[in-house]
Amino acid sequence: MAERPYIVGNWKMNGTRSMLSEARAIDRASQRLMKVEVALAPPFTLIHAVHKEVQQIGVGAQDCHHMEDGAFTGDVSAAMVLDAGAKFVILGHSERRQNHGETDALVKAKAETALGAGLRIILCCGESEELRDAGNAENFVTSQLKASLPEIAANAAEVLTIAYEPIWAIGTGRTPTAEDIGSMHRAIRSLAVDLFGEESGGAVRILYGGSVKPDNTLELLAADEVGGALVGGASLTAESFLGIVLAAADLPD
Ligand code: 13P
């Protein structure tokens, strides 16, 4: 792994202010684990509070609207999350694609708006179990990415991270083999190089997500072209999340 491993916690729809102590503990420990880049994406309601509590870790949002502002009751814009302290936004998560009908075109529009506002993005992709069983996982994921990724004129690696999260591995305790992860990540790398050029595309970070836990981190992150992890359930307590961060710190340079 060339870069420092990047470990991002996605709190999803979990967390009230009582969880700020977890963010503080994660931040404090991360100050001693400089070999790993750590970030948290709390729900919108906690972005500002987490941002105020932490010194070392990155803070991000889990979504934003594709329009800059306007009459969109209940929605939150890229500029708003930036103002609250977010530096990045997760876009195209399968839970948004499935539960909110987000299409590739909408994810791309959100990505362009977020980048325009000055946020970095973590763009998610991943296949269903049916597609995996049918042997179509790589075709599906590369097509999904081609249709969802924004055009990036500057250095893509500075503003874009891709997260491969097979839907069937999210919250299930099941994970692909290291070979399958490596093969998918190589396909994503080759697409990134095609789209963004050898240098930028070669440096875009590609995270794995789906049932990452302290005891499988080392194996999953050792797979080819894996630059870190996007963690759901195991990011909700400092104890389990730091178990993952510590395991990532043990990876050979
Ligand atoms: P789990 O780690 O709970 O499987 O969730 C993964 C995920 O969806 C992170 O975005």
PDB file of C-alpha atoms and ligand atoms in Angstrom:
ATOM      1  CA  MET A   1       0.000   0.000   0.000  1.00  0.00           C
ATOM      2  CA  ALA A   2       1.670   3.193  -1.181  1.00  0.00           C
ATOM      3  CA  GLU A   3      -0.354   5.807   0.714  1.00  0.00           C
ATOM      4  CA  ARG A   4      -1.233   5.856   4.385  1.00  0.00           C
ATOM      5  CA  PRO A   5      -4.300   3.638   4.856  1.00  0.00           C
ATOM      6  CA  TYR A   6      -7.473   5.733   5.003  1.00  0.00           C
ATOM      7  CA  ILE A   7     -10.071   4.451   7.483  1.00  0.00           C
ATOM      8  CA  VAL A   8     -13.454   6.166   7.359  1.00  0.00           C
ATOM      9  CA  GLY A   9     -16.331   5.523   9.752  1.00  0.00           C
ATOM     10  CA  ASN A  10     -19.843   5.946   8.340  1.00  0.00           C
ATOM     11  CA  TRP A  11     -22.211   6.312  11.279  1.00  0.00           C
ATOM     12  CA  LYS A  12     -25.280   6.119   8.999  1.00  0.00           C
ATOM     13  CA  MET A  13     -28.480   7.003  10.915  1.00  0.00           C
ATOM     14  CA  ASN A  14     -26.868   6.497  14.301  1.00  0.00           C
ATOM     15  CA  GLY A  15     -25.685   8.963  16.901  1.00  0.00           C
ATOM     16  CA  THR A  16     -26.911  11.676  19.198  1.00  0.00           C
ATOM     17  CA  ARG A  17     -24.744  14.005  21.232  1.00  0.00           C
ATOM     18  CA  SER A  18     -24.137  11.199  23.718  1.00  0.00           C
ATOM     19  CA  MET A  19     -21.866   9.662  21.051  1.00  0.00           C
ATOM     20  CA  LEU A  20     -19.510  12.643  20.965  1.00  0.00           C
ATOM     21  CA  SER A  21     -17.404  10.890  23.593  1.00  0.00           C
ATOM     22  CA  GLU A  22     -16.744   8.117  21.048  1.00  0.00           C
ATOM     23  CA  ALA A  23     -15.604  10.677  18.461  1.00  0.00           C
ATOM     24  CA  ARG A  24     -13.331  12.282  21.064  1.00  0.00           C
ATOM     25  CA  ALA A  25     -11.777   8.951  21.997  1.00  0.00           C
ATOM     26  CA  ILE A  26     -11.254   8.058  18.318  1.00  0.00           C
ATOM     27  CA  ASP A  27      -9.628  11.429  17.727  1.00  0.00           C
ATOM     28  CA  ARG A  28      -7.341  11.205  20.742  1.00  0.00           C
ATOM     29  CA  ALA A  29      -6.060   7.750  19.815  1.00  0.00           C
ATOM     30  CA  SER A  30      -5.643   8.760  16.159  1.00  0.00           C
ATOM     31  CA  GLN A  31      -3.238  11.498  17.219  1.00  0.00           C
ATOM     32  CA  ARG A  32      -0.860   8.709  18.223  1.00  0.00           C
ATOM     33  CA  LEU A  33      -1.450   6.642  15.081  1.00  0.00           C
ATOM     34  CA  MET A  34      -0.154   8.945  12.400  1.00  0.00           C
ATOM     35  CA  LYS A  35       0.487   6.003  10.052  1.00  0.00           C
ATOM     36  CA  VAL A  36      -3.256   5.915   9.408  1.00  0.00           C
ATOM     37  CA  GLU A  37      -5.557   8.654   8.124  1.00  0.00           C
ATOM     38  CA  VAL A  38      -8.826   8.496  10.063  1.00  0.00           C
ATOM     39  CA  ALA A  39     -12.174  10.166   9.389  1.00  0.00           C
ATOM     40  CA  LEU A  40     -15.778  10.004  10.563  1.00  0.00           C
ATOM     41  CA  ALA A  41     -19.005  10.746   8.720  1.00  0.00           C
ATOM     42  CA  PRO A  42     -21.615  11.340  11.431  1.00  0.00           C
ATOM     43  CA  PRO A  43     -25.236  12.212  10.632  1.00  0.00           C
ATOM     44  CA  PHE A  44     -25.876  15.828   9.523  1.00  0.00           C
ATOM     45  CA  THR A  45     -27.015  16.777  13.035  1.00  0.00           C
ATOM     46  CA  LEU A  46     -23.621  15.935  14.547  1.00  0.00           C
ATOM     47  CA  ILE A  47     -21.220  17.262  11.904  1.00  0.00           C
ATOM     48  CA  HIS A  48     -20.656  20.597  13.599  1.00  0.00           C
ATOM     49  CA  ALA A  49     -20.379  19.133  17.090  1.00  0.00           C
ATOM     50  CA  VAL A  50     -17.918  16.435  15.979  1.00  0.00           C
ATOM     51  CA  HIS A  51     -15.917  19.022  14.035  1.00  0.00           C
ATOM     52  CA  LYS A  52     -15.630  21.147  17.208  1.00  0.00           C
ATOM     53  CA  GLU A  53     -14.567  18.162  19.335  1.00  0.00           C
ATOM     54  CA  VAL A  54     -11.786  16.729  17.180  1.00  0.00           C
ATOM     55  CA  GLN A  55      -8.310  17.896  16.176  1.00  0.00           C
ATOM     56  CA  GLN A  56      -6.786  15.111  14.151  1.00  0.00           C
ATOM     57  CA  ILE A  57      -9.444  13.171  12.294  1.00  0.00           C
ATOM     58  CA  GLY A  58     -11.352  14.280   9.196  1.00  0.00           C
ATOM     59  CA  VAL A  59     -15.088  14.965   9.381  1.00  0.00           C
ATOM     60  CA  GLY A  60     -17.512  14.417   6.525  1.00  0.00           C
ATOM     61  CA  ALA A  61     -21.173  14.141   5.580  1.00  0.00           C
ATOM     62  CA  GLN A  62     -23.053  11.100   4.297  1.00  0.00           C
ATOM     63  CA  ASP A  63     -24.907  12.869   1.483  1.00  0.00           C
ATOM     64  CA  CYS A  64     -25.752  16.269   0.035  1.00  0.00           C
ATOM     65  CA  HIS A  65     -28.206  17.668  -2.502  1.00  0.00           C
ATOM     66  CA  HIS A  66     -27.324  18.050  -6.182  1.00  0.00           C
ATOM     67  CA  MET A  67     -28.542  21.662  -6.303  1.00  0.00           C
ATOM     68  CA  GLU A  68     -26.630  24.494  -4.677  1.00  0.00           C
ATOM     69  CA  ASP A  69     -29.639  25.887  -2.802  1.00  0.00           C
ATOM     70  CA  GLY A  70     -33.354  26.456  -3.205  1.00  0.00           C
ATOM     71  CA  ALA A  71     -36.803  25.217  -2.268  1.00  0.00           C
ATOM     72  CA  PHE A  72     -35.901  21.646  -1.269  1.00  0.00           C
ATOM     73  CA  THR A  73     -37.556  21.043   2.066  1.00  0.00           C
ATOM     74  CA  GLY A  74     -35.618  18.687   4.285  1.00  0.00           C
ATOM     75  CA  ASP A  75     -32.557  18.576   2.045  1.00  0.00           C
ATOM     76  CA  VAL A  76     -29.042  19.697   2.889  1.00  0.00           C
ATOM     77  CA  SER A  77     -26.620  21.352   0.469  1.00  0.00           C
ATOM     78  CA  ALA A  78     -22.898  20.859  -0.056  1.00  0.00           C
ATOM     79  CA  ALA A  79     -22.214  24.421   1.116  1.00  0.00           C
ATOM     80  CA  MET A  80     -24.157  23.730   4.327  1.00  0.00           C
ATOM     81  CA  VAL A  81     -22.154  20.657   5.282  1.00  0.00           C
ATOM     82  CA  LEU A  82     -18.934  22.475   4.410  1.00  0.00           C
ATOM     83  CA  ASP A  83     -20.008  25.350   6.646  1.00  0.00           C
ATOM     84  CA  ALA A  84     -20.773  22.873   9.452  1.00  0.00           C
ATOM     85  CA  GLY A  85     -17.183  21.588   9.295  1.00  0.00           C
ATOM     86  CA  ALA A  86     -17.315  18.729   6.782  1.00  0.00           C
ATOM     87  CA  LYS A  87     -14.370  18.389   4.422  1.00  0.00           C
ATOM     88  CA  PHE A  88     -15.771  15.501   2.402  1.00  0.00           C
ATOM     89  CA  VAL A  89     -19.057  13.845   1.542  1.00  0.00           C
ATOM     90  CA  ILE A  90     -19.933  10.205   0.909  1.00  0.00           C
ATOM     91  CA  LEU A  91     -22.015   9.929  -2.284  1.00  0.00           C
ATOM     92  CA  GLY A  92     -23.791   7.082  -4.056  1.00  0.00           C
ATOM     93  CA  HIS A  93     -23.932   4.747  -1.058  1.00  0.00           C
ATOM     94  CA  SER A  94     -26.051   1.690  -1.918  1.00  0.00           C
ATOM     95  CA  GLU A  95     -28.450   2.567   0.914  1.00  0.00           C
ATOM     96  CA  ARG A  96     -29.156   5.897  -0.830  1.00  0.00           C
ATOM     97  CA  ARG A  97     -29.354   4.270  -4.245  1.00  0.00           C
ATOM     98  CA  GLN A  98     -31.802   1.630  -2.912  1.00  0.00           C
ATOM     99  CA  ASN A  99     -33.843   3.562  -0.342  1.00  0.00           C
ATOM    100  CA  HIS A 100     -33.984   6.911  -2.133  1.00  0.00           C
ATOM    101  CA  GLY A 101     -33.912   5.801  -5.760  1.00  0.00           C
ATOM    102  CA  GLU A 102     -30.637   7.603  -6.463  1.00  0.00           C
ATOM    103  CA  THR A 103     -29.555   6.975 -10.037  1.00  0.00           C
ATOM    104  CA  ASP A 104     -26.020   7.104 -11.423  1.00  0.00           C
ATOM    105  CA  ALA A 105     -26.883  10.423 -13.089  1.00  0.00           C
ATOM    106  CA  LEU A 106     -28.047  11.911  -9.792  1.00  0.00           C
ATOM    107  CA  VAL A 107     -24.937  10.674  -7.982  1.00  0.00           C
ATOM    108  CA  LYS A 108     -22.799  12.289 -10.696  1.00  0.00           C
ATOM    109  CA  ALA A 109     -24.709  15.573 -10.363  1.00  0.00           C
ATOM    110  CA  LYS A 110     -24.231  15.497  -6.587  1.00  0.00           C
ATOM    111  CA  ALA A 111     -20.523  14.791  -7.048  1.00  0.00           C
ATOM    112  CA  GLU A 112     -20.110  17.760  -9.377  1.00  0.00           C
ATOM    113  CA  THR A 113     -21.963  20.077  -6.999  1.00  0.00           C
ATOM    114  CA  ALA A 114     -19.977  18.834  -3.992  1.00  0.00           C
ATOM    115  CA  LEU A 115     -16.638  19.329  -5.764  1.00  0.00           C
ATOM    116  CA  GLY A 116     -17.766  22.769  -6.925  1.00  0.00           C
ATOM    117  CA  ALA A 117     -18.486  23.688  -3.303  1.00  0.00           C
ATOM    118  CA  GLY A 118     -14.976  22.632  -2.252  1.00  0.00           C
ATOM    119  CA  LEU A 119     -15.742  19.247  -0.691  1.00  0.00           C
ATOM    120  CA  ARG A 120     -13.779  16.096  -1.397  1.00  0.00           C
ATOM    121  CA  ILE A 121     -15.913  13.087  -2.268  1.00  0.00           C
ATOM    122  CA  ILE A 122     -16.021   9.402  -1.437  1.00  0.00           C
ATOM    123  CA  LEU A 123     -17.986   7.839  -4.262  1.00  0.00           C
ATOM    124  CA  CYS A 124     -19.467   4.401  -3.543  1.00  0.00           C
ATOM    125  CA  CYS A 125     -20.095   1.520  -5.890  1.00  0.00           C
ATOM    126  CA  GLY A 126     -20.946  -2.147  -5.458  1.00  0.00           C
ATOM    127  CA  GLU A 127     -22.904  -5.064  -6.868  1.00  0.00           C
ATOM    128  CA  SER A 128     -25.864  -7.074  -5.556  1.00  0.00           C
ATOM    129  CA  GLU A 129     -25.562 -10.725  -4.672  1.00  0.00           C
ATOM    130  CA  GLU A 130     -27.431 -11.709  -7.863  1.00  0.00           C
ATOM    131  CA  LEU A 131     -24.896  -9.877 -10.024  1.00  0.00           C
ATOM    132  CA  ARG A 132     -22.003 -11.442  -8.128  1.00  0.00           C
ATOM    133  CA  ASP A 133     -23.512 -14.937  -8.507  1.00  0.00           C
ATOM    134  CA  ALA A 134     -24.110 -14.346 -12.205  1.00  0.00           C
ATOM    135  CA  GLY A 135     -20.435 -13.457 -12.695  1.00  0.00           C
ATOM    136  CA  ASN A 136     -21.293  -9.873 -13.672  1.00  0.00           C
ATOM    137  CA  ALA A 137     -19.896  -8.010 -10.677  1.00  0.00           C
ATOM    138  CA  GLU A 138     -16.929  -6.318 -12.392  1.00  0.00           C
ATOM    139  CA  ASN A 139     -18.906  -5.307 -15.470  1.00  0.00           C
ATOM    140  CA  PHE A 140     -21.642  -3.847 -13.325  1.00  0.00           C
ATOM    141  CA  VAL A 141     -19.336  -1.941 -10.983  1.00  0.00           C
ATOM    142  CA  THR A 142     -17.221  -0.430 -13.753  1.00  0.00           C
ATOM    143  CA  SER A 143     -20.364   0.646 -15.668  1.00  0.00           C
ATOM    144  CA  GLN A 144     -21.858   2.072 -12.475  1.00  0.00           C
ATOM    145  CA  LEU A 145     -18.682   4.042 -11.851  1.00  0.00           C
ATOM    146  CA  LYS A 146     -18.407   5.298 -15.428  1.00  0.00           C
ATOM    147  CA  ALA A 147     -21.930   6.701 -15.129  1.00  0.00           C
ATOM    148  CA  SER A 148     -21.542   8.076 -11.576  1.00  0.00           C
ATOM    149  CA  LEU A 149     -18.064   9.598 -11.558  1.00  0.00           C
ATOM    150  CA  PRO A 150     -17.812  13.330 -12.187  1.00  0.00           C
ATOM    151  CA  GLU A 151     -15.411  14.858 -14.661  1.00  0.00           C
ATOM    152  CA  ILE A 152     -12.427  16.148 -12.735  1.00  0.00           C
ATOM    153  CA  ALA A 153     -10.117  18.632 -14.388  1.00  0.00           C
ATOM    154  CA  ALA A 154      -7.592  18.963 -11.549  1.00  0.00           C
ATOM    155  CA  ASN A 155      -5.722  16.203  -9.743  1.00  0.00           C
ATOM    156  CA  ALA A 156      -8.408  13.558  -9.185  1.00  0.00           C
ATOM    157  CA  ALA A 157      -6.466  11.881  -6.387  1.00  0.00           C
ATOM    158  CA  GLU A 158      -6.698  15.021  -4.247  1.00  0.00           C
ATOM    159  CA  VAL A 159     -10.478  15.228  -4.335  1.00  0.00           C
ATOM    160  CA  LEU A 160     -11.776  11.747  -5.115  1.00  0.00           C
ATOM    161  CA  THR A 161     -11.825   8.489  -3.179  1.00  0.00           C
ATOM    162  CA  ILE A 162     -13.727   5.485  -4.517  1.00  0.00           C
ATOM    163  CA  ALA A 163     -15.316   2.992  -2.103  1.00  0.00           C
ATOM    164  CA  TYR A 164     -16.122  -0.515  -3.310  1.00  0.00           C
ATOM    165  CA  GLU A 165     -18.903  -1.878  -1.127  1.00  0.00           C
ATOM    166  CA  PRO A 166     -20.572  -5.086  -2.324  1.00  0.00           C
ATOM    167  CA  ILE A 167     -24.207  -4.728  -1.216  1.00  0.00           C
ATOM    168  CA  TRP A 168     -24.362  -8.308   0.042  1.00  0.00           C
ATOM    169  CA  ALA A 169     -21.414  -7.689   2.389  1.00  0.00           C
ATOM    170  CA  ILE A 170     -22.898  -4.609   4.092  1.00  0.00           C
ATOM    171  CA  GLY A 171     -24.013  -5.366   7.639  1.00  0.00           C
ATOM    172  CA  THR A 172     -24.092  -9.114   6.979  1.00  0.00           C
ATOM    173  CA  GLY A 173     -20.813 -10.341   8.421  1.00  0.00           C
ATOM    174  CA  ARG A 174     -19.973 -11.774   4.980  1.00  0.00           C
ATOM    175  CA  THR A 175     -17.022 -10.527   2.965  1.00  0.00           C
ATOM    176  CA  PRO A 176     -15.576 -11.327  -0.465  1.00  0.00           C
ATOM    177  CA  THR A 177     -12.325 -13.249  -0.592  1.00  0.00           C
ATOM    178  CA  ALA A 178      -9.130 -11.204  -0.735  1.00  0.00           C
ATOM    179  CA  GLU A 179      -8.722 -12.462  -4.340  1.00  0.00           C
ATOM    180  CA  ASP A 180     -12.170 -11.167  -5.335  1.00  0.00           C
ATOM    181  CA  ILE A 181     -11.532  -7.818  -3.657  1.00  0.00           C
ATOM    182  CA  GLY A 182      -8.145  -7.550  -5.358  1.00  0.00           C
ATOM    183  CA  SER A 183      -9.610  -8.367  -8.740  1.00  0.00           C
ATOM    184  CA  MET A 184     -12.403  -5.783  -8.363  1.00  0.00           C
ATOM    185  CA  HIS A 185      -9.996  -3.123  -7.094  1.00  0.00           C
ATOM    186  CA  ARG A 186      -7.658  -3.746 -10.048  1.00  0.00           C
ATOM    187  CA  ALA A 187     -10.609  -3.245 -12.412  1.00  0.00           C
ATOM    188  CA  ILE A 188     -11.499   0.012 -10.623  1.00  0.00           C
ATOM    189  CA  ARG A 189      -7.861   1.153 -10.739  1.00  0.00           C
ATOM    190  CA  SER A 190      -7.676   0.537 -14.452  1.00  0.00           C
ATOM    191  CA  LEU A 191     -10.891   2.555 -14.970  1.00  0.00           C
ATOM    192  CA  ALA A 192      -9.523   5.402 -12.829  1.00  0.00           C
ATOM    193  CA  VAL A 193      -6.339   5.458 -14.940  1.00  0.00           C
ATOM    194  CA  ASP A 194      -8.411   5.509 -18.151  1.00  0.00           C
ATOM    195  CA  LEU A 195     -10.556   8.370 -16.872  1.00  0.00           C
ATOM    196  CA  PHE A 196      -8.047  10.499 -14.988  1.00  0.00           C
ATOM    197  CA  GLY A 197      -4.694   9.569 -16.479  1.00  0.00           C
ATOM    198  CA  GLU A 198      -1.792   7.463 -15.256  1.00  0.00           C
ATOM    199  CA  GLU A 199      -0.628   9.754 -12.470  1.00  0.00           C
ATOM    200  CA  SER A 200      -3.923  10.996 -10.976  1.00  0.00           C
ATOM    201  CA  GLY A 201      -5.925   7.853 -11.690  1.00  0.00           C
ATOM    202  CA  GLY A 202      -3.086   5.743 -10.336  1.00  0.00           C
ATOM    203  CA  ALA A 203      -3.170   7.649  -7.046  1.00  0.00           C
ATOM    204  CA  VAL A 204      -6.940   7.768  -6.420  1.00  0.00           C
ATOM    205  CA  ARG A 205      -7.629   5.880  -3.211  1.00  0.00           C
ATOM    206  CA  ILE A 206      -9.905   2.859  -3.448  1.00  0.00           C
ATOM    207  CA  LEU A 207     -11.464   1.770  -0.152  1.00  0.00           C
ATOM    208  CA  TYR A 208     -13.142  -1.535   0.615  1.00  0.00           C
ATOM    209  CA  GLY A 209     -16.386  -1.500   2.651  1.00  0.00           C
ATOM    210  CA  GLY A 210     -18.695  -4.221   3.941  1.00  0.00           C
ATOM    211  CA  SER A 211     -18.456  -6.012   7.303  1.00  0.00           C
ATOM    212  CA  VAL A 212     -14.965  -4.702   8.091  1.00  0.00           C
ATOM    213  CA  LYS A 213     -14.162  -5.610  11.716  1.00  0.00           C
ATOM    214  CA  PRO A 214     -10.995  -5.468  13.823  1.00  0.00           C
ATOM    215  CA  ASP A 215     -10.298  -9.171  13.260  1.00  0.00           C
ATOM    216  CA  ASN A 216     -10.591  -9.155   9.444  1.00  0.00           C
ATOM    217  CA  THR A 217      -9.035  -5.736   8.738  1.00  0.00           C
ATOM    218  CA  LEU A 218      -5.513  -6.939   8.115  1.00  0.00           C
ATOM    219  CA  GLU A 219      -6.608  -9.576   5.605  1.00  0.00           C
ATOM    220  CA  LEU A 220      -9.055  -7.300   3.741  1.00  0.00           C
ATOM    221  CA  LEU A 221      -6.680  -4.345   3.569  1.00  0.00           C
ATOM    222  CA  ALA A 222      -3.804  -6.504   2.375  1.00  0.00           C
ATOM    223  CA  ALA A 223      -5.746  -7.265  -0.835  1.00  0.00           C
ATOM    224  CA  ASP A 224      -4.458  -5.742  -4.058  1.00  0.00           C
ATOM    225  CA  GLU A 225      -5.119  -2.009  -4.592  1.00  0.00           C
ATOM    226  CA  VAL A 226      -6.986  -1.562  -1.290  1.00  0.00           C
ATOM    227  CA  GLY A 227      -6.186   1.856   0.170  1.00  0.00           C
ATOM    228  CA  GLY A 228      -8.301   1.636   3.302  1.00  0.00           C
ATOM    229  CA  ALA A 229     -11.786   0.885   4.551  1.00  0.00           C
ATOM    230  CA  LEU A 230     -15.238   2.428   4.784  1.00  0.00           C
ATOM    231  CA  VAL A 231     -16.683   1.071   8.010  1.00  0.00           C
ATOM    232  CA  GLY A 232     -20.315   1.044   9.130  1.00  0.00           C
ATOM    233  CA  GLY A 233     -21.356  -0.865  12.249  1.00  0.00           C
ATOM    234  CA  ALA A 234     -17.855  -1.276  13.658  1.00  0.00           C
ATOM    235  CA  SER A 235     -17.282   2.498  13.586  1.00  0.00           C
ATOM    236  CA  LEU A 236     -19.955   3.205  16.194  1.00  0.00           C
ATOM    237  CA  THR A 237     -17.775   2.642  19.224  1.00  0.00           C
ATOM    238  CA  ALA A 238     -14.249   3.886  19.742  1.00  0.00           C
ATOM    239  CA  GLU A 239     -13.256   0.414  20.913  1.00  0.00           C
ATOM    240  CA  SER A 240     -14.143  -1.435  17.699  1.00  0.00           C
ATOM    241  CA  PHE A 241     -13.229   1.408  15.329  1.00  0.00           C
ATOM    242  CA  LEU A 242      -9.826   1.833  16.941  1.00  0.00           C
ATOM    243  CA  GLY A 243      -9.332  -1.925  16.644  1.00  0.00           C
ATOM    244  CA  ILE A 244      -9.608  -1.434  12.886  1.00  0.00           C
ATOM    245  CA  VAL A 245      -7.334   1.633  12.904  1.00  0.00           C
ATOM    246  CA  LEU A 246      -4.730  -0.256  14.948  1.00  0.00           C
ATOM    247  CA  ALA A 247      -4.846  -3.215  12.563  1.00  0.00           C
ATOM    248  CA  ALA A 248      -4.397  -0.823   9.616  1.00  0.00           C
ATOM    249  CA  ALA A 249      -1.370   0.684  11.362  1.00  0.00           C
ATOM    250  CA  ASP A 250       0.163  -2.809  11.375  1.00  0.00           C
ATOM    251  CA  LEU A 251       0.062  -3.125   7.594  1.00  0.00           C
ATOM    252  CA  PRO A 252       3.509  -3.216   6.024  1.00  0.00           C
ATOM    253  CA  ASP A 253       4.477   0.119   4.398  1.00  0.00           C
TER     254      ASP A 253
HETATM  255  P1  13P B   1     -20.875  -2.327   7.647  1.00  0.00           P
HETATM  256  O1  13P B   1     -19.446  -2.080   8.038  1.00  0.00           O
HETATM  257  O2  13P B   1     -21.832  -2.183   8.793  1.00  0.00           O
HETATM  258  O3  13P B   1     -21.020  -3.625   6.892  1.00  0.00           O
HETATM  259  O4  13P B   1     -21.294  -1.165   6.625  1.00  0.00           O
HETATM  260  C1  13P B   1     -20.467  -0.870   5.547  1.00  0.00           C
HETATM  261  C2  13P B   1     -20.935   0.391   4.939  1.00  0.00           C
HETATM  262  O5  13P B   1     -22.004   0.444   4.335  1.00  0.00           O
HETATM  263  C3  13P B   1     -20.094   1.588   5.104  1.00  0.00           C
HETATM  264  O6  13P B   1     -20.511   2.629   4.285  1.00  0.00           O
END
